[in-house]
Short mmCIF file of C-alpha atoms and ligand atoms in Angstrom, two decimals:
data_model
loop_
_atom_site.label_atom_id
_atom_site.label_comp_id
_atom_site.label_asym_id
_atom_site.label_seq_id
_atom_site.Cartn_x
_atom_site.Cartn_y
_atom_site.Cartn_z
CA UNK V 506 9.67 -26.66 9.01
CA UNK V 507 11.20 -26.51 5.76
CA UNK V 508 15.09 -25.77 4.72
CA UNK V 509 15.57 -22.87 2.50
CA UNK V 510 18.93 -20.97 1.01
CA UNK V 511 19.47 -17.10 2.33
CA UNK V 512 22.70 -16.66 0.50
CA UNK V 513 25.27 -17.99 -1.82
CA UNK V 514 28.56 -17.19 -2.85
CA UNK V 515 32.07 -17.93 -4.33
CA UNK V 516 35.67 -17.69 -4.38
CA UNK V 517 38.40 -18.12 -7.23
CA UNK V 518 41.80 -18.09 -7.39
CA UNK V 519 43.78 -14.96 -9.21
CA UNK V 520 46.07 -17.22 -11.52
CA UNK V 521 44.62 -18.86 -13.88
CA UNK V 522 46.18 -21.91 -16.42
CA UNK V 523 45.63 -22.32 -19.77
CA UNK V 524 45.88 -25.67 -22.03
CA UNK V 525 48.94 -23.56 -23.67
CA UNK V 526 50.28 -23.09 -19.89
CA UNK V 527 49.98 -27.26 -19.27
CA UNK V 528 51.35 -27.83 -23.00
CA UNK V 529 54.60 -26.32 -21.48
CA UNK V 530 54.44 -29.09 -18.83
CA UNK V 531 53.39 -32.07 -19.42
CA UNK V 532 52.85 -34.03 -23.20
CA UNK V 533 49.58 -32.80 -23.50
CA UNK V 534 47.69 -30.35 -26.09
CA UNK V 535 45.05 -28.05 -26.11
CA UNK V 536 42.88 -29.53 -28.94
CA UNK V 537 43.29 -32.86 -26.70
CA UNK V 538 42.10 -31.32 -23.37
CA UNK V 539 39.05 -29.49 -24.98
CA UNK V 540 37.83 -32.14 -27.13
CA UNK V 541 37.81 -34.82 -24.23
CA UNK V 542 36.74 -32.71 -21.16
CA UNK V 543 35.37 -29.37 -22.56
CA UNK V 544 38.12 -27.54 -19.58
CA UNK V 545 40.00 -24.63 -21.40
CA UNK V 546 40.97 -23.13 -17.81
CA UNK V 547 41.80 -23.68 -14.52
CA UNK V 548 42.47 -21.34 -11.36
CA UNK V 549 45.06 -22.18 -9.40
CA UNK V 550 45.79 -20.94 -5.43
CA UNK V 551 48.78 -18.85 -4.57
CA UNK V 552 49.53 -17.13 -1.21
CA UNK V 553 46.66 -16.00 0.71
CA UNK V 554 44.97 -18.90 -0.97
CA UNK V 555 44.69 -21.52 0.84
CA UNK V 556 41.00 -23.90 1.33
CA UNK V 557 39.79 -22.32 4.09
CA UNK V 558 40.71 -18.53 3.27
CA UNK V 559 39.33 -19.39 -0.34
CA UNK V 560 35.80 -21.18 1.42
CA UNK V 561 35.88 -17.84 3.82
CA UNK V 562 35.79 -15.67 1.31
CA UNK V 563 33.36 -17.28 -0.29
CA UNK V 564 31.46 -17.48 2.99
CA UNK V 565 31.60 -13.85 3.57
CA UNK V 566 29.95 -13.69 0.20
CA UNK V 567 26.94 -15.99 0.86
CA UNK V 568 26.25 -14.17 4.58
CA UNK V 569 26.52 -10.55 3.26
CA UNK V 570 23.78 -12.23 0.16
CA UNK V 571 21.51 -13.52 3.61
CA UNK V 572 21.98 -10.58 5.39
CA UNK V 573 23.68 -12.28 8.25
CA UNK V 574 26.63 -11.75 10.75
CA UNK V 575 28.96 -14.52 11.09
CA UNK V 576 27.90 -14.49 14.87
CA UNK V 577 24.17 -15.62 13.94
CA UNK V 578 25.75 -19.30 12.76
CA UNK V 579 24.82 -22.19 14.07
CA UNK V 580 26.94 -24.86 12.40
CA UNK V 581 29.69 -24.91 9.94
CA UNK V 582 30.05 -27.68 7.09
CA UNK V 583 33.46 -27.79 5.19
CA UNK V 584 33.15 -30.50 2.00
CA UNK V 585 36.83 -31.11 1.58
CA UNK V 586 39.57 -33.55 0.59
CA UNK V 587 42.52 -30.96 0.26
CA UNK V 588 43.00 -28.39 3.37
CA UNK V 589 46.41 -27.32 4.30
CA UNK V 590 45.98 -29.38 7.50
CA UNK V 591 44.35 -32.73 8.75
CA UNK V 592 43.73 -31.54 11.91
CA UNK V 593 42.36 -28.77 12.99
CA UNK V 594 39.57 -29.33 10.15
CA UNK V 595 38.96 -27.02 7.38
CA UNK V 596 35.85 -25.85 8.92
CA UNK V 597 37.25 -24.66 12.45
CA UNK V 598 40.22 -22.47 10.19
CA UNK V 599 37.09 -21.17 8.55
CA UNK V 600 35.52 -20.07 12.10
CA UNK V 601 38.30 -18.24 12.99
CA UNK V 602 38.51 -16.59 9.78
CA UNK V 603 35.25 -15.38 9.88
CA UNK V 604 34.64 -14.84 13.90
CA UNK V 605 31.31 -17.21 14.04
CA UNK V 606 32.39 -17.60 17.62
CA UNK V 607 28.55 -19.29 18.11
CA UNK V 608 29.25 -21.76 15.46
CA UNK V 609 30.85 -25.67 16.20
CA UNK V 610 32.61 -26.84 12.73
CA UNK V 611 33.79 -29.45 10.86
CA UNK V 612 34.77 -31.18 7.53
CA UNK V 613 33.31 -33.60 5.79
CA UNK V 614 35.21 -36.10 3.54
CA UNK V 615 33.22 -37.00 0.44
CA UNK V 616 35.17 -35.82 -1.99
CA UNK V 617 33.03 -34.17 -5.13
CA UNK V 618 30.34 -34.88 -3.27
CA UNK V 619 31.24 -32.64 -0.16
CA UNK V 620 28.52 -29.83 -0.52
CA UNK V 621 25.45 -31.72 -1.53
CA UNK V 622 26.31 -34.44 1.66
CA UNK V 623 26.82 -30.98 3.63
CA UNK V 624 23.57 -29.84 2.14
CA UNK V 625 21.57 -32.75 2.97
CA UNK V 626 22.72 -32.50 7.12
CA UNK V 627 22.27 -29.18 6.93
CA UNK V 628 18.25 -30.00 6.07
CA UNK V 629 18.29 -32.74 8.47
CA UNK V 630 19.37 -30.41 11.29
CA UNK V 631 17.18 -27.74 10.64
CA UNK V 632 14.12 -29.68 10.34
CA UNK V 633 14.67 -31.53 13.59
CA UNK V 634 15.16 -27.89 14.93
CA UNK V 635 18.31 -28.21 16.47
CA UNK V 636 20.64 -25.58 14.72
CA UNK V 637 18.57 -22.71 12.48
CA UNK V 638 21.72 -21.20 10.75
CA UNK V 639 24.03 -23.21 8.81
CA UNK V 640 26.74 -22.77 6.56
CA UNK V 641 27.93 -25.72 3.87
CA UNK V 642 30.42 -24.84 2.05
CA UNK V 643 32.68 -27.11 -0.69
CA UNK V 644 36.21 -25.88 -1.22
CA UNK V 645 39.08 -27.32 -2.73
CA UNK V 646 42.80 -26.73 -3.63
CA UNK V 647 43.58 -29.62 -5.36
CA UNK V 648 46.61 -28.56 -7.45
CA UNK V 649 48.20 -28.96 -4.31
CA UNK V 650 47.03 -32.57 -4.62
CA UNK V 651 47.92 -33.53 -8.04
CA UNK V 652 50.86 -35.51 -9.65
CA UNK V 653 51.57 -32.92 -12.60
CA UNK V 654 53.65 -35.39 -14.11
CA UNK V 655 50.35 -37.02 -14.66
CA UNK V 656 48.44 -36.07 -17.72
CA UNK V 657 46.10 -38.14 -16.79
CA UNK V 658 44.74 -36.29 -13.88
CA UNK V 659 46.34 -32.88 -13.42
CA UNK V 660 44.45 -31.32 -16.44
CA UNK V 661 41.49 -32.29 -14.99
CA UNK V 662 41.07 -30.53 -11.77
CA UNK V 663 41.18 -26.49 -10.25
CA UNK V 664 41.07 -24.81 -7.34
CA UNK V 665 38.01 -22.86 -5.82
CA UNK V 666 35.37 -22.39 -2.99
CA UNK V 667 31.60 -22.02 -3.13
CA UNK V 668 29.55 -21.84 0.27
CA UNK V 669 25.57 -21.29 0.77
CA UNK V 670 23.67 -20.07 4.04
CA UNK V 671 21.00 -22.37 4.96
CA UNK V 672 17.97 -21.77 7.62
CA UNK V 673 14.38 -22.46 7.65
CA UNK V 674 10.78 -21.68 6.32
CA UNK V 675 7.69 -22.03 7.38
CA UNK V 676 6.03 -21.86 3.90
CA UNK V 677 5.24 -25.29 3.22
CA UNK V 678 5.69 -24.29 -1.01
CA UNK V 679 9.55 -23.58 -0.67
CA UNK V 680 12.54 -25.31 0.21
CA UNK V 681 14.49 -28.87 -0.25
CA UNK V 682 12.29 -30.91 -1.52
CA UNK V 683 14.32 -34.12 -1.23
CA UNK V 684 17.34 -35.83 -1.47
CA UNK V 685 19.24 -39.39 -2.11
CA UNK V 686 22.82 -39.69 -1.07
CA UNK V 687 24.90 -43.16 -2.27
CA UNK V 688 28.32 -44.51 -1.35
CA UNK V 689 30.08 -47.70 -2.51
CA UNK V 690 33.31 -48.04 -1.04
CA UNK V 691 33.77 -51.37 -2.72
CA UNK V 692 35.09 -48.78 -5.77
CA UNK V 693 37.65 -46.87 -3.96
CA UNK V 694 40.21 -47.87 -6.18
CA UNK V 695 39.48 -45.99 -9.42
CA UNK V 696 39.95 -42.54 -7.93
CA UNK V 697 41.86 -42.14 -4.66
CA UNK V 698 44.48 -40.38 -2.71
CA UNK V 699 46.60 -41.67 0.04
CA UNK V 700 47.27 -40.38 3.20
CA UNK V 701 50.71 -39.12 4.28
CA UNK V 702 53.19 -41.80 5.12
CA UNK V 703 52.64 -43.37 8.50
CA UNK V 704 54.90 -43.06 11.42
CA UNK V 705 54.03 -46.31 12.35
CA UNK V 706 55.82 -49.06 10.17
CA UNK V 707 53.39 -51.68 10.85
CA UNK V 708 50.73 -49.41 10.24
CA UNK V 709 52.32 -47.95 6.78
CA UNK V 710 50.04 -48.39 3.77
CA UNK V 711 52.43 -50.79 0.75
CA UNK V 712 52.99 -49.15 -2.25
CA UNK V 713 51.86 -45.57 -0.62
CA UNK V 714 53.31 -43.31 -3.87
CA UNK V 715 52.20 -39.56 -1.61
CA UNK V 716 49.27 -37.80 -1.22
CA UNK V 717 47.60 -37.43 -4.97
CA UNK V 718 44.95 -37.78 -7.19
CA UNK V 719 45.25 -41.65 -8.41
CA UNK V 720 42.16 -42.49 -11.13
CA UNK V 721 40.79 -44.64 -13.53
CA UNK V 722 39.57 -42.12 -16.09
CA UNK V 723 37.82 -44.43 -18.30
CA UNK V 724 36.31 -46.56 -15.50
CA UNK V 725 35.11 -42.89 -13.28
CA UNK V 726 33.69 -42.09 -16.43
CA UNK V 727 31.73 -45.00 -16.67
CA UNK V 728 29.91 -44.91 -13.42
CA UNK V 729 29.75 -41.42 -12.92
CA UNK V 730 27.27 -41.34 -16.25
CA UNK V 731 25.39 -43.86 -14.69
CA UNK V 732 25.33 -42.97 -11.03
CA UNK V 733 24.42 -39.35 -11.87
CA UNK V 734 21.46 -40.57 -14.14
CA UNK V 735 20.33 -43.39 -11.37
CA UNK V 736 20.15 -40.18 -8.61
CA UNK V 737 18.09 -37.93 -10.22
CA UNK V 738 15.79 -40.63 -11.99
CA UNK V 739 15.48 -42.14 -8.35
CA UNK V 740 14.95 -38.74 -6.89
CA UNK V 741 12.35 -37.84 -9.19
CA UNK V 742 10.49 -40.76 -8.15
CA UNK V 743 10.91 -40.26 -4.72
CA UNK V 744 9.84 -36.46 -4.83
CA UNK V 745 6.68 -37.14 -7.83
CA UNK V 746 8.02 -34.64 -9.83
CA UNK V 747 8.80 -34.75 -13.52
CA UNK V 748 12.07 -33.65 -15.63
CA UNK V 749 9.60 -30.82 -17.00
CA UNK V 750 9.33 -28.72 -14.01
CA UNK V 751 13.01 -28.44 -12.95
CA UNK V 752 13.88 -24.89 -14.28
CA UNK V 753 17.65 -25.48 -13.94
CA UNK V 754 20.11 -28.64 -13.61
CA UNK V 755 23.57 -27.67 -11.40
CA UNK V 756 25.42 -30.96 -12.32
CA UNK V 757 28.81 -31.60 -10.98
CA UNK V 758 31.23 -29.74 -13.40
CA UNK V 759 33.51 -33.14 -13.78
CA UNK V 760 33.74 -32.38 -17.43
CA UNK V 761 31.68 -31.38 -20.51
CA UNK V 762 32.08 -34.99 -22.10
CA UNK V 763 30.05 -36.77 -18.88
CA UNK V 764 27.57 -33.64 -18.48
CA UNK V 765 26.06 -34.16 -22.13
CA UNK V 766 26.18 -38.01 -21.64
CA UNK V 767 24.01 -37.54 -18.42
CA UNK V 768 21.42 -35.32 -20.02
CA UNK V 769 21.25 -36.75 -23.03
CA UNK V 770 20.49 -40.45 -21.13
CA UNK V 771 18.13 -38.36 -19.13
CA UNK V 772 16.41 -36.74 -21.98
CA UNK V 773 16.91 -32.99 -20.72
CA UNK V 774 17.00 -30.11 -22.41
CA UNK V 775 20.90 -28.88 -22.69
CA UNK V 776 19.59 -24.99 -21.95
CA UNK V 777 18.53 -25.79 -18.55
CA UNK V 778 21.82 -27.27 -17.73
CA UNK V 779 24.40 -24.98 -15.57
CA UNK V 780 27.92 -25.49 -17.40
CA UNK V 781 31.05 -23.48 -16.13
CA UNK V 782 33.55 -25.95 -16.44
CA UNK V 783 35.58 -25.19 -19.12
CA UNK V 784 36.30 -21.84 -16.89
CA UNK V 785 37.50 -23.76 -13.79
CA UNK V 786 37.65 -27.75 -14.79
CA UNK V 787 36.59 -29.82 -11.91
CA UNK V 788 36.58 -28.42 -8.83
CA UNK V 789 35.86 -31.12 -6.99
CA UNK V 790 33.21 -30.54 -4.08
CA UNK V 791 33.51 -26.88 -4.66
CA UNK V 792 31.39 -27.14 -8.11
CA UNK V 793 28.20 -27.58 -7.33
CA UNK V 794 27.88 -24.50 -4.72
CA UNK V 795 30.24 -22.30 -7.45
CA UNK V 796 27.89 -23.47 -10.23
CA UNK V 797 24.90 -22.63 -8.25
CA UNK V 798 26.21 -19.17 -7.22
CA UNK V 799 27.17 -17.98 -10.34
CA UNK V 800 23.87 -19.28 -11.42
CA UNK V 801 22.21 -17.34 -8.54
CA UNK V 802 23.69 -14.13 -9.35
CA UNK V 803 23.13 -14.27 -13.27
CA UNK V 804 19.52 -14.57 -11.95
CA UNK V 805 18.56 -17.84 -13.74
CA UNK V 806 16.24 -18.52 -11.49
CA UNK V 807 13.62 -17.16 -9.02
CA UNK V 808 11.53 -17.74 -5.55
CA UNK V 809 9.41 -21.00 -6.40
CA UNK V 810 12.12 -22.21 -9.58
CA UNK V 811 12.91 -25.54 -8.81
CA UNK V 812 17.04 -26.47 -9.04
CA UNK V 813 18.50 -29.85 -9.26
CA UNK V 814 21.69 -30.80 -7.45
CA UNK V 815 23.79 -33.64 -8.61
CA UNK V 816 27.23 -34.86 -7.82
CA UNK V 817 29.88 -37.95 -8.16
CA UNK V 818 33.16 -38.56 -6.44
CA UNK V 819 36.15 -40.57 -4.98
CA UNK V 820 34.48 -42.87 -2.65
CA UNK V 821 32.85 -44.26 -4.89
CA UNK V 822 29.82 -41.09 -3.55
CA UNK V 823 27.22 -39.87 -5.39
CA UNK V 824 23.69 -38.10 -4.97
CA UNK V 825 21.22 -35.62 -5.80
CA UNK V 826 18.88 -33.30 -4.52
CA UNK V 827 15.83 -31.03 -5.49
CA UNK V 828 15.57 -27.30 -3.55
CA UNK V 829 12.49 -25.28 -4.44
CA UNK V 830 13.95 -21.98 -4.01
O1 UT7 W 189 34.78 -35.95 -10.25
C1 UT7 W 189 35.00 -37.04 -11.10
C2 UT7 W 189 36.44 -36.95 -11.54
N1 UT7 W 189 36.83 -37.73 -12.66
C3 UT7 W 189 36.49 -37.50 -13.94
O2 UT7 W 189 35.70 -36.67 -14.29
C4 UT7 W 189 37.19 -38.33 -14.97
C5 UT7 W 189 36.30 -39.12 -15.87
N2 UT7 W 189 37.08 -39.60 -17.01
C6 UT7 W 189 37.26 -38.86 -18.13
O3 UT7 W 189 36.70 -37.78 -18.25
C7 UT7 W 189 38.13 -39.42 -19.22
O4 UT7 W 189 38.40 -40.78 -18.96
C8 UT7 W 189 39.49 -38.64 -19.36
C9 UT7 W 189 39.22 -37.22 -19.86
C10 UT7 W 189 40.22 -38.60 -18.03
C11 UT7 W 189 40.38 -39.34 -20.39
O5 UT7 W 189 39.70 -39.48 -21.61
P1 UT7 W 189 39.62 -40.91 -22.32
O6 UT7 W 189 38.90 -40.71 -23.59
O7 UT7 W 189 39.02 -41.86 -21.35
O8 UT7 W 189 41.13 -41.20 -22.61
P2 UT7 W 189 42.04 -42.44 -22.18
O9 UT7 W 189 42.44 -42.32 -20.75
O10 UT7 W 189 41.43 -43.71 -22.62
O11 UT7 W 189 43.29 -42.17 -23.08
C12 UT7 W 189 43.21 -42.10 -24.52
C13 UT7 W 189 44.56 -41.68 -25.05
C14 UT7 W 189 45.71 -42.48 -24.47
O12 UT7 W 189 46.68 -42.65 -25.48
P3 UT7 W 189 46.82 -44.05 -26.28
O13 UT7 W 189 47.07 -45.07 -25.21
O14 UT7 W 189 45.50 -44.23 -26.95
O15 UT7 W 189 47.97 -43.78 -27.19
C15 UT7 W 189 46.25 -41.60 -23.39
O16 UT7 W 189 47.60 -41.85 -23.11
O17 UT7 W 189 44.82 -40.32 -24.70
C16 UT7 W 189 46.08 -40.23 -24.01
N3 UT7 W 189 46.02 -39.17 -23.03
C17 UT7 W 189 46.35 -37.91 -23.29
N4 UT7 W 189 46.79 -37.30 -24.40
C18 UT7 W 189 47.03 -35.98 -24.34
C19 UT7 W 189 45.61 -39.26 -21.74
N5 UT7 W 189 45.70 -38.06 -21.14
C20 UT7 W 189 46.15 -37.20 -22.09
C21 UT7 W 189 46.44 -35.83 -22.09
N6 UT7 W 189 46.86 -35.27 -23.23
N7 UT7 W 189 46.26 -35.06 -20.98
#
């Protein structure tokens, strides 16, 4: 039993900010945001916007691709670190949204790395044959979640919601081929977000400044080059396949400055990388399924292409995986 992808899809939002538009808000400049992080543009949500109608629409996308009813799900996966509520999750908004009345649902928090975590239970279920339909989605509104007083950080980061449909094969040639998923919580510090305040004084968190984007830019930077190039290198090993026979890399779209460090370390050709950040910026755990559906539909690539999946986060999280498709 093998894990395959019936559909993909994704979800923007209308408005969209410019460089210019930040210029007028923070001390910032165009020429300065392009030249360190490739983003020219970012969506941001507005009414009728929120995650989980963003990740539904998206979702609606991905089962009318597979050819499904939202009745036929099994299981639905949410990646994300900035819903409109903490509880219910994401996931069980998205349910109702959609009517997948058979499905059970919830989030997962692992921040940029939301969709390929989602992605890798999603094989582990299916293969042990317990659910056959599932959906993973990544979907974020984190301009919601950003201090834009902070130039820092709230240039950085858009709002969007990618989903896939995942069930299984019998054909032993297709499929994920493999996976490696890392965490070191020992990092936390160089890109986090608090919680709201606590009700509970004793409990209350010192120093909590709200619920936003805190990072380390320089530091994130650092490991994320690193981390990404340790996953796929390890992967690689772990799957006995070579660089040569991936037909198309769907990185994390973080920023154009990390991407080319990453392949370049690597040794990858740049025309087989998958690069749509400068449209959106970083999405957080809604790039990678964005990236791979706009991929998807631009057709560049086919039944038996082989994709690479690779992500980095708050957490410290990071992973990659291999999907023959
Ligand atoms: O999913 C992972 C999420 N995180 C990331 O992808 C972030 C990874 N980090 C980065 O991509 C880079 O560290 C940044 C793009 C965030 C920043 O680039 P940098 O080259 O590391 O800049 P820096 O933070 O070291 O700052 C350099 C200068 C500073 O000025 P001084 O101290 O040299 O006078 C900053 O104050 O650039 C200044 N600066 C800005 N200037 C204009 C910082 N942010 C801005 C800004 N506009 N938005």
């Amino acid at each position: 039993m093998g894990t395959v992808i019936l559909g993909t899809g994704s979800s923007l939002p209308k408005r969209i900010m410019t460089n210019k538009d930040l210029e007028t808000i923070i001390d910032t400049d165009d020429a300065w945001i392009q030249s360190r992080t490739g983003i020219r543009n970012r969506r941001i949500g507005g009414a009728g916007e929120q995650t989980h109608q963003l990740a539904a629409a998206a979702s609606r996308k991905a089962l009318g691709m597979a050819g499904l009813s939202a009745e036929e799900l099994d299981l639905i996966v949410v990646g994300t670190i900035s819903s409109h509520m903490l509880m219910p999750s994401c996931a069980c908004f998205v349910q109702k949204e959609l009517g997948a009345t058979n499905a059970f649902a919830y989030d997962i928090n692992a921040a940029c790395c939301g969709f390929i975590y989602g992605m890798d239970m999603a094989d582990k279920y299916i293969r042990s044959e317990h659910h056959k339909k599932i959906l993973v989605i990544g979907a974020e509104t984190l301009s919601g979640r950003l201090n834009w007083k902070d130039r820092n950080t709230c240039i950085l980061f858009g709002d969007g919601a990618g989903a896939a449909v995942f069930g299984h094969t019998r054909d032993k040639e297709r499929g994920v081929l493999g996976s490696n998923m890392h965490s070191d919580g020992r990092l936390w510090k160089l890109l986090h977000m608090h919680a709201p305040p606590s009700y509970n004084p004793d409990l209350e968190v010192a120093d909590n400044p709200g619920a936003y984007i805190i990072m380390e830019g320089r530091e994130v930077f650092k490991y994320a080059v690193k981390a990404m190039e340790d996953s796929v290198r390890g992967l690689l090993k772990q799957v006995n396949i070579s660089l040569d026979s991936i037909k198309l890399f769907i990185p994390h779209q973080a920023n154009t400055r990390i991407l080319k460090n990453v392949v370049e370390r690597l040794g990858f050709p740049e025309d087989r990388v998958f690069v749509n950040v400068p449209d959106y910026g970083n999405t957080s755990a809604a790039s990678v399924p964005i990236a791979l559906d706009e991929a998807n539909r631009q057709g560049l690539f086919s039944r038996g292409d082989t994709i690479l999946l690779c992500s980095f986060g708050g957490g410290l999280t990071w992973g990659a995986s291999l999907i023959k498709w």
